[in-house]
Coordinates of C-alpha atoms in Angstrom, one line a residue:
X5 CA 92.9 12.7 96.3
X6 CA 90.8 10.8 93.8
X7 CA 88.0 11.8 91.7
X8 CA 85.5 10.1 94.2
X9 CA 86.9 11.6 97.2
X10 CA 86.8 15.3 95.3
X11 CA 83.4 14.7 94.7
X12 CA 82.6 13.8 98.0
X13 CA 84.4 17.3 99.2
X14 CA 82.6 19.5 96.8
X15 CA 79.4 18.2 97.4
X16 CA 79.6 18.3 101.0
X17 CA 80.7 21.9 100.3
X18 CA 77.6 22.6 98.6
X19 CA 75.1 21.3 101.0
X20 CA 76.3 23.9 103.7
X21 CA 75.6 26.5 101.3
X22 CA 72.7 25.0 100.6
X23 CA 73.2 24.9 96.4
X24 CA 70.9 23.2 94.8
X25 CA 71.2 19.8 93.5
X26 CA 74.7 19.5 94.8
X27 CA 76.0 16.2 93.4
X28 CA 74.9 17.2 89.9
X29 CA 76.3 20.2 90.0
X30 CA 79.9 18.2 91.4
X31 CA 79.5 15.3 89.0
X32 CA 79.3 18.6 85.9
X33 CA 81.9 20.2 86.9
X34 CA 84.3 17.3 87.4
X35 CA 83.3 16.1 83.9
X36 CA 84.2 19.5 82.5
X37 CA 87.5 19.0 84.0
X38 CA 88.3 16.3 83.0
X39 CA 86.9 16.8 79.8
X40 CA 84.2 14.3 79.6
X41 CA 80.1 13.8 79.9
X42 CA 78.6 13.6 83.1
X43 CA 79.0 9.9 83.4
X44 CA 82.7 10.8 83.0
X45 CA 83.1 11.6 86.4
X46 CA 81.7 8.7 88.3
X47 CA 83.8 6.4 86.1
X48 CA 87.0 7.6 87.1
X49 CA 86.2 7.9 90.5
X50 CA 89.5 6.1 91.3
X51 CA 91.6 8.5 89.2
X52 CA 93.8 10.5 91.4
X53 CA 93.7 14.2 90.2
X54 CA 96.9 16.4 89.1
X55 CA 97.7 19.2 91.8
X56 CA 96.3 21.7 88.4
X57 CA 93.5 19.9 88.3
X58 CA 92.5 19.8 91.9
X59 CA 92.8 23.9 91.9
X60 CA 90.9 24.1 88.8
X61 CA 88.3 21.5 90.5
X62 CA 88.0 23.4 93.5
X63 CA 87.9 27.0 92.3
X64 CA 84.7 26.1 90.6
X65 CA 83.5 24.7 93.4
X66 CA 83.8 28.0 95.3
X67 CA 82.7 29.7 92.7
X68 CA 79.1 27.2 92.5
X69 CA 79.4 27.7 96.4
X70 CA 78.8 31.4 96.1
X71 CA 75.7 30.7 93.6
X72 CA 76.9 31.4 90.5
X73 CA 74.8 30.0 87.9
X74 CA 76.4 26.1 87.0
X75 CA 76.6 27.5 83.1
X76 CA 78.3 30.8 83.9
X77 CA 81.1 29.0 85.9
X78 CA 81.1 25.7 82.7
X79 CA 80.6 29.1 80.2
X80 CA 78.3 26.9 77.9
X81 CA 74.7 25.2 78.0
X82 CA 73.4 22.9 75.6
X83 CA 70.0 23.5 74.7
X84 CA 68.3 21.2 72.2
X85 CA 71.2 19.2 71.4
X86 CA 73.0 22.6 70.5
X87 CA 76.3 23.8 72.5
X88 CA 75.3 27.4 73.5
X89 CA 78.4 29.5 74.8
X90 CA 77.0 31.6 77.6
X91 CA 78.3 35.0 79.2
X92 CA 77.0 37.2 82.2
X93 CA 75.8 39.1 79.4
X94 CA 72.9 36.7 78.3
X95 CA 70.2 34.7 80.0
X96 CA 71.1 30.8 80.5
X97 CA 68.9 28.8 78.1
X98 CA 66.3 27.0 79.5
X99 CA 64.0 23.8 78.8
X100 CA 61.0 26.1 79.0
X101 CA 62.8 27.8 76.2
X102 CA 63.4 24.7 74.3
X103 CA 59.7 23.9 74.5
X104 CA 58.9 27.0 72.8
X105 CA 61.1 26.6 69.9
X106 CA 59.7 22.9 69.3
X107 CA 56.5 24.7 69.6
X108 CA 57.3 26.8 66.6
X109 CA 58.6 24.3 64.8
X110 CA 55.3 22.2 64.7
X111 CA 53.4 25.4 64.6
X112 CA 55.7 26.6 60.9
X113 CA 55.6 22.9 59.7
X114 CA 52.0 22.4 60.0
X115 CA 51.5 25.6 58.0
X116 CA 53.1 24.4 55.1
X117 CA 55.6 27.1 54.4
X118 CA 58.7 26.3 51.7
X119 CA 60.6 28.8 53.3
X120 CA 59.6 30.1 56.3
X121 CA 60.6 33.4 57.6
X122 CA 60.9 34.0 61.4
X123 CA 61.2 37.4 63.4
X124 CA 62.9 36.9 66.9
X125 CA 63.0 39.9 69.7
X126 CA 65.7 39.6 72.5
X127 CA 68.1 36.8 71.0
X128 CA 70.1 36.8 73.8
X129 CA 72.5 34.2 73.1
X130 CA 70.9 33.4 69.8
X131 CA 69.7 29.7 71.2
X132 CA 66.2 30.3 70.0
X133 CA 67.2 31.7 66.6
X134 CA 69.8 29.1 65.9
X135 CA 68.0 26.0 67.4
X136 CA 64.9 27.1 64.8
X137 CA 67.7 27.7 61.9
X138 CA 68.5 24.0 62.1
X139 CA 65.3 22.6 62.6
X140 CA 64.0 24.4 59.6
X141 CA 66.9 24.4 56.7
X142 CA 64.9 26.7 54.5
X143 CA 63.8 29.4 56.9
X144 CA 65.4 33.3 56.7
X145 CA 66.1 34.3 60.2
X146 CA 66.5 37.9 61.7
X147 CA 67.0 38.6 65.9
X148 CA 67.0 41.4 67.7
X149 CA 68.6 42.6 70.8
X150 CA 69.1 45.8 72.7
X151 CA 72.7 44.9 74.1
X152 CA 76.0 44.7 72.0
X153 CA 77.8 41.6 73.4
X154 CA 74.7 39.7 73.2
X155 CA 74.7 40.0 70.1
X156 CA 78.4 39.1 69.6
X157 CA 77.8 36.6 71.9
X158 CA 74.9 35.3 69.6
X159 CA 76.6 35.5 66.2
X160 CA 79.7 33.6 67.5
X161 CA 77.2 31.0 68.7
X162 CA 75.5 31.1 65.5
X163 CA 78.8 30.7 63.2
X164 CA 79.7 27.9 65.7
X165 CA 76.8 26.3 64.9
X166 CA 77.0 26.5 61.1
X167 CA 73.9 28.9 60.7
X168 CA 75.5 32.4 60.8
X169 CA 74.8 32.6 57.2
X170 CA 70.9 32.5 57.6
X171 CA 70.7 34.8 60.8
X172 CA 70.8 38.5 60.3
X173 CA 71.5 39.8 63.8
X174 CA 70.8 43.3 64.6
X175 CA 71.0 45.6 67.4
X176 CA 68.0 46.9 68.8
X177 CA 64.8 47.0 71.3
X178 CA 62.3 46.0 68.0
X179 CA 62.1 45.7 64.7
X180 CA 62.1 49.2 63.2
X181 CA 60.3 50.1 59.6
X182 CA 63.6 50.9 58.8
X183 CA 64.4 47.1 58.4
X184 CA 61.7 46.3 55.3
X185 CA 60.1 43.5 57.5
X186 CA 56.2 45.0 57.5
X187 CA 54.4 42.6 56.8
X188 CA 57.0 40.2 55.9
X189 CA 57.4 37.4 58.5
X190 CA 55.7 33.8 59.1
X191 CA 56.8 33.9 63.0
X192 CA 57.0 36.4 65.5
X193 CA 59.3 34.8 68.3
X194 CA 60.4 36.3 71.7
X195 CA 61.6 35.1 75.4
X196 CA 61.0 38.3 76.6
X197 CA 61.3 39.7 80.4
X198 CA 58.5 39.0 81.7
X199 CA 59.2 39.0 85.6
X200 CA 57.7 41.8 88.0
X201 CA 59.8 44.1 88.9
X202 CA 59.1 43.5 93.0
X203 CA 59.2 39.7 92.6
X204 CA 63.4 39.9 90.9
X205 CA 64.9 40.6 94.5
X206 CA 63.0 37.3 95.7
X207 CA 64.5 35.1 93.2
X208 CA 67.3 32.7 93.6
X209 CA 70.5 34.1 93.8
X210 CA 71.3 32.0 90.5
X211 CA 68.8 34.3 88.5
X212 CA 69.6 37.5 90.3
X213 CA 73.0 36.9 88.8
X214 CA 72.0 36.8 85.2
X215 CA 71.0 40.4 83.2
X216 CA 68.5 42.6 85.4
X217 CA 67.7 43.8 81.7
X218 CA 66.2 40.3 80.1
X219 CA 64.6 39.5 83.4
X220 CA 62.8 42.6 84.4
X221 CA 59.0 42.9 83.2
X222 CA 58.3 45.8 84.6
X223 CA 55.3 46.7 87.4
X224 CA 53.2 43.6 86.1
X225 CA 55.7 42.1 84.2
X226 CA 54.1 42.0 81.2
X227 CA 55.8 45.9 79.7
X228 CA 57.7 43.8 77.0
X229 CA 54.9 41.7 75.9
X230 CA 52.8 44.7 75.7
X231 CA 55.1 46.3 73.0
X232 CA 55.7 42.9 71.4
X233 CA 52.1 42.3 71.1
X234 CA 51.3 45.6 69.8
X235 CA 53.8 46.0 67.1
X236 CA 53.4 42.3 65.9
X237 CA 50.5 42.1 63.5
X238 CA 52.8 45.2 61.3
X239 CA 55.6 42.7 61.2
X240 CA 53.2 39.3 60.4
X241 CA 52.1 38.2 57.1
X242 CA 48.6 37.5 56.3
X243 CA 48.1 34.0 58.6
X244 CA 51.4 35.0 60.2
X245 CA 52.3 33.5 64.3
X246 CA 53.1 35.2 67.4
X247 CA 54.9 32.8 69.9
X248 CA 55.6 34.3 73.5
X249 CA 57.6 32.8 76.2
X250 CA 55.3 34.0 79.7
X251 CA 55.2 33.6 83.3
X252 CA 53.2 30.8 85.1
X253 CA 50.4 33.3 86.0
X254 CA 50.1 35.1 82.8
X255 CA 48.2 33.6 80.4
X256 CA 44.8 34.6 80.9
X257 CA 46.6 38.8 80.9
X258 CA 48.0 37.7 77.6
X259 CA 45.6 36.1 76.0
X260 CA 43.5 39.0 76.3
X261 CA 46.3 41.3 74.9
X262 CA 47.0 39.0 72.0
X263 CA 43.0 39.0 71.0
X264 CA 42.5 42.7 71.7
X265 CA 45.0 43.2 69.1
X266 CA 43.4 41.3 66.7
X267 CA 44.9 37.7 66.6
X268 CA 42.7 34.7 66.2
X269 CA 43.1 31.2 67.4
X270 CA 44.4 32.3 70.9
X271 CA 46.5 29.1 73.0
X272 CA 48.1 29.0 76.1
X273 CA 50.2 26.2 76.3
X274 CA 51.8 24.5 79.6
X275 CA 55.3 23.4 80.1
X276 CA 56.7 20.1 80.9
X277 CA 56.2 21.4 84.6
X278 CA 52.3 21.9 83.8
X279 CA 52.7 25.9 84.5
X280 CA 51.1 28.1 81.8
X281 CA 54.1 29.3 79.8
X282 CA 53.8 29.4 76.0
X283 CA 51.1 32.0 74.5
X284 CA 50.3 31.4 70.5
X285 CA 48.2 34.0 68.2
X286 CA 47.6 33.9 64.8
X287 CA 47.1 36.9 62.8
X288 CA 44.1 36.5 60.5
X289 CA 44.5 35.4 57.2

């Protein structure tokens, strides 16, 4: 069979199971096959495949067909023009995340700092930590993150990615006083979980399949933000940031938390989707 007639099979495979966005989910996994971009695939459409190729092709298939996430099955996810090698250990990158980290970025260049130094909680696979290590040369970076092969996971993406130098990744919930950081950093950062408990068994299969750990919020979803929010202005400089990924229904919650504990200048920013999903505080000066 050729490649067209493959990716006619797959994604008529797809629709029955009713994955999402089924012919760009074929056309990615046909171009990771054969080795290629996306556009890869439809352009050797008349390219019959080798019988190795062909089992290869179709196992992922299946695999997709059972709702695994696309970047699980692919074991990478590029997030801000960065290759990010993912596990089932780690959250998949997403845009939302992306938008957070540009957000920072404008946020640490606008104040002017030579060298800025950043604080992130729950690295997972390090995309936010890295992407922000590029896109500011002169910053210090540490991350945090409660599980052992995420953080593996994050320091091989890191050294990949010609920053594991800069990023001191350590292993655990927060940043402890044992560290020396009181007082010490520019930017707070964190994705944390911020999804209600009762709402995780609703999601789509896709994100029930990623860590129960960096999705789960607690009651109202907002436990880790909580903690983050309270332990922050130790950790900030004077005139420091605190940058939180949220959920769409949570800003007006956090917002409260972030000026209760003391920071100034209080934003909630929407996504590309228009959903409220970016809090900003700044600790006074």
């Amino acid at each position: 069979m050729t490649v067209a007639q493959w990716l006619k099979k797959g994604e008529d495979y797809l629709v029955e199971r009713k994955v999402p966005e089924p012919r760009a989910n074929v056309e990615f996994l046909m171009a990771e096959m054969l080795g290629g971009g996306r556009l890869t695939a439809v352009a050797q459409g008349a390219r019959v495949l080798t019988i190795k190729e062909s089992h290869q092709y179709w196992d992922w298939i299946k695999e997709r067909g059972k709702r695994q996430p696309l970047a699980y099955i692919l074991g990478h996810q590029p997030f801000l023009g960065i290759k990010i090698e993912v596990t089932q250990d780690s959250l998949v990158p997403r845009p939302e995340t992306e938008e957070l980290v540009i957000e920072c970025e404008r946020l640490l260049k606008a104040a002017k700092a030579p060298a800025p130094k950043i604080l992130e909680i729950g690295t997972g696979t390090g995309c936010v930590a890295i992407a922000l290590a590029q896109l500011l040369p002169q910053a210090t970076v540490f991350a945090t993150d409660l599980s052992e092969k995420a953080l593996k996971l994050a320091e091989k993406n890191a050294n990949a990615n010609h920053v594991g130098t800069r990023i001191r990744f350590v292993r655990e919930d927060m940043f402890s006083n044992k560290l020396g950081l009181r007082g010490w950093a520019n930017l707070l950062v964190s994705n944390p979980p911020y999804i209600p408990t009762a709402e995780i068994d609703g999601l789509e299969p896709e994100v029930r399949a990623e860590p129960r750990l960096a999705l789960d919020g607690g009651k109202d979803g907002l436990d880790a933000v909580r903690a983050i929010v309270a332990m922050a202005p130790k950790l900030l400089a004077p005139d420091g940031l605190l940058a939180l990924e949220i959920g769409s229904k949570q800003g007006a919650s956090v917002a409260k938390l972030m000026q209760a504990a003391g920071f100034s200048d209080v934003q909630i920013k929407k996504d590309a989707a228009g959903l409220e999903r970016i809090a900003i505080g700044r600790l006074p000066a």
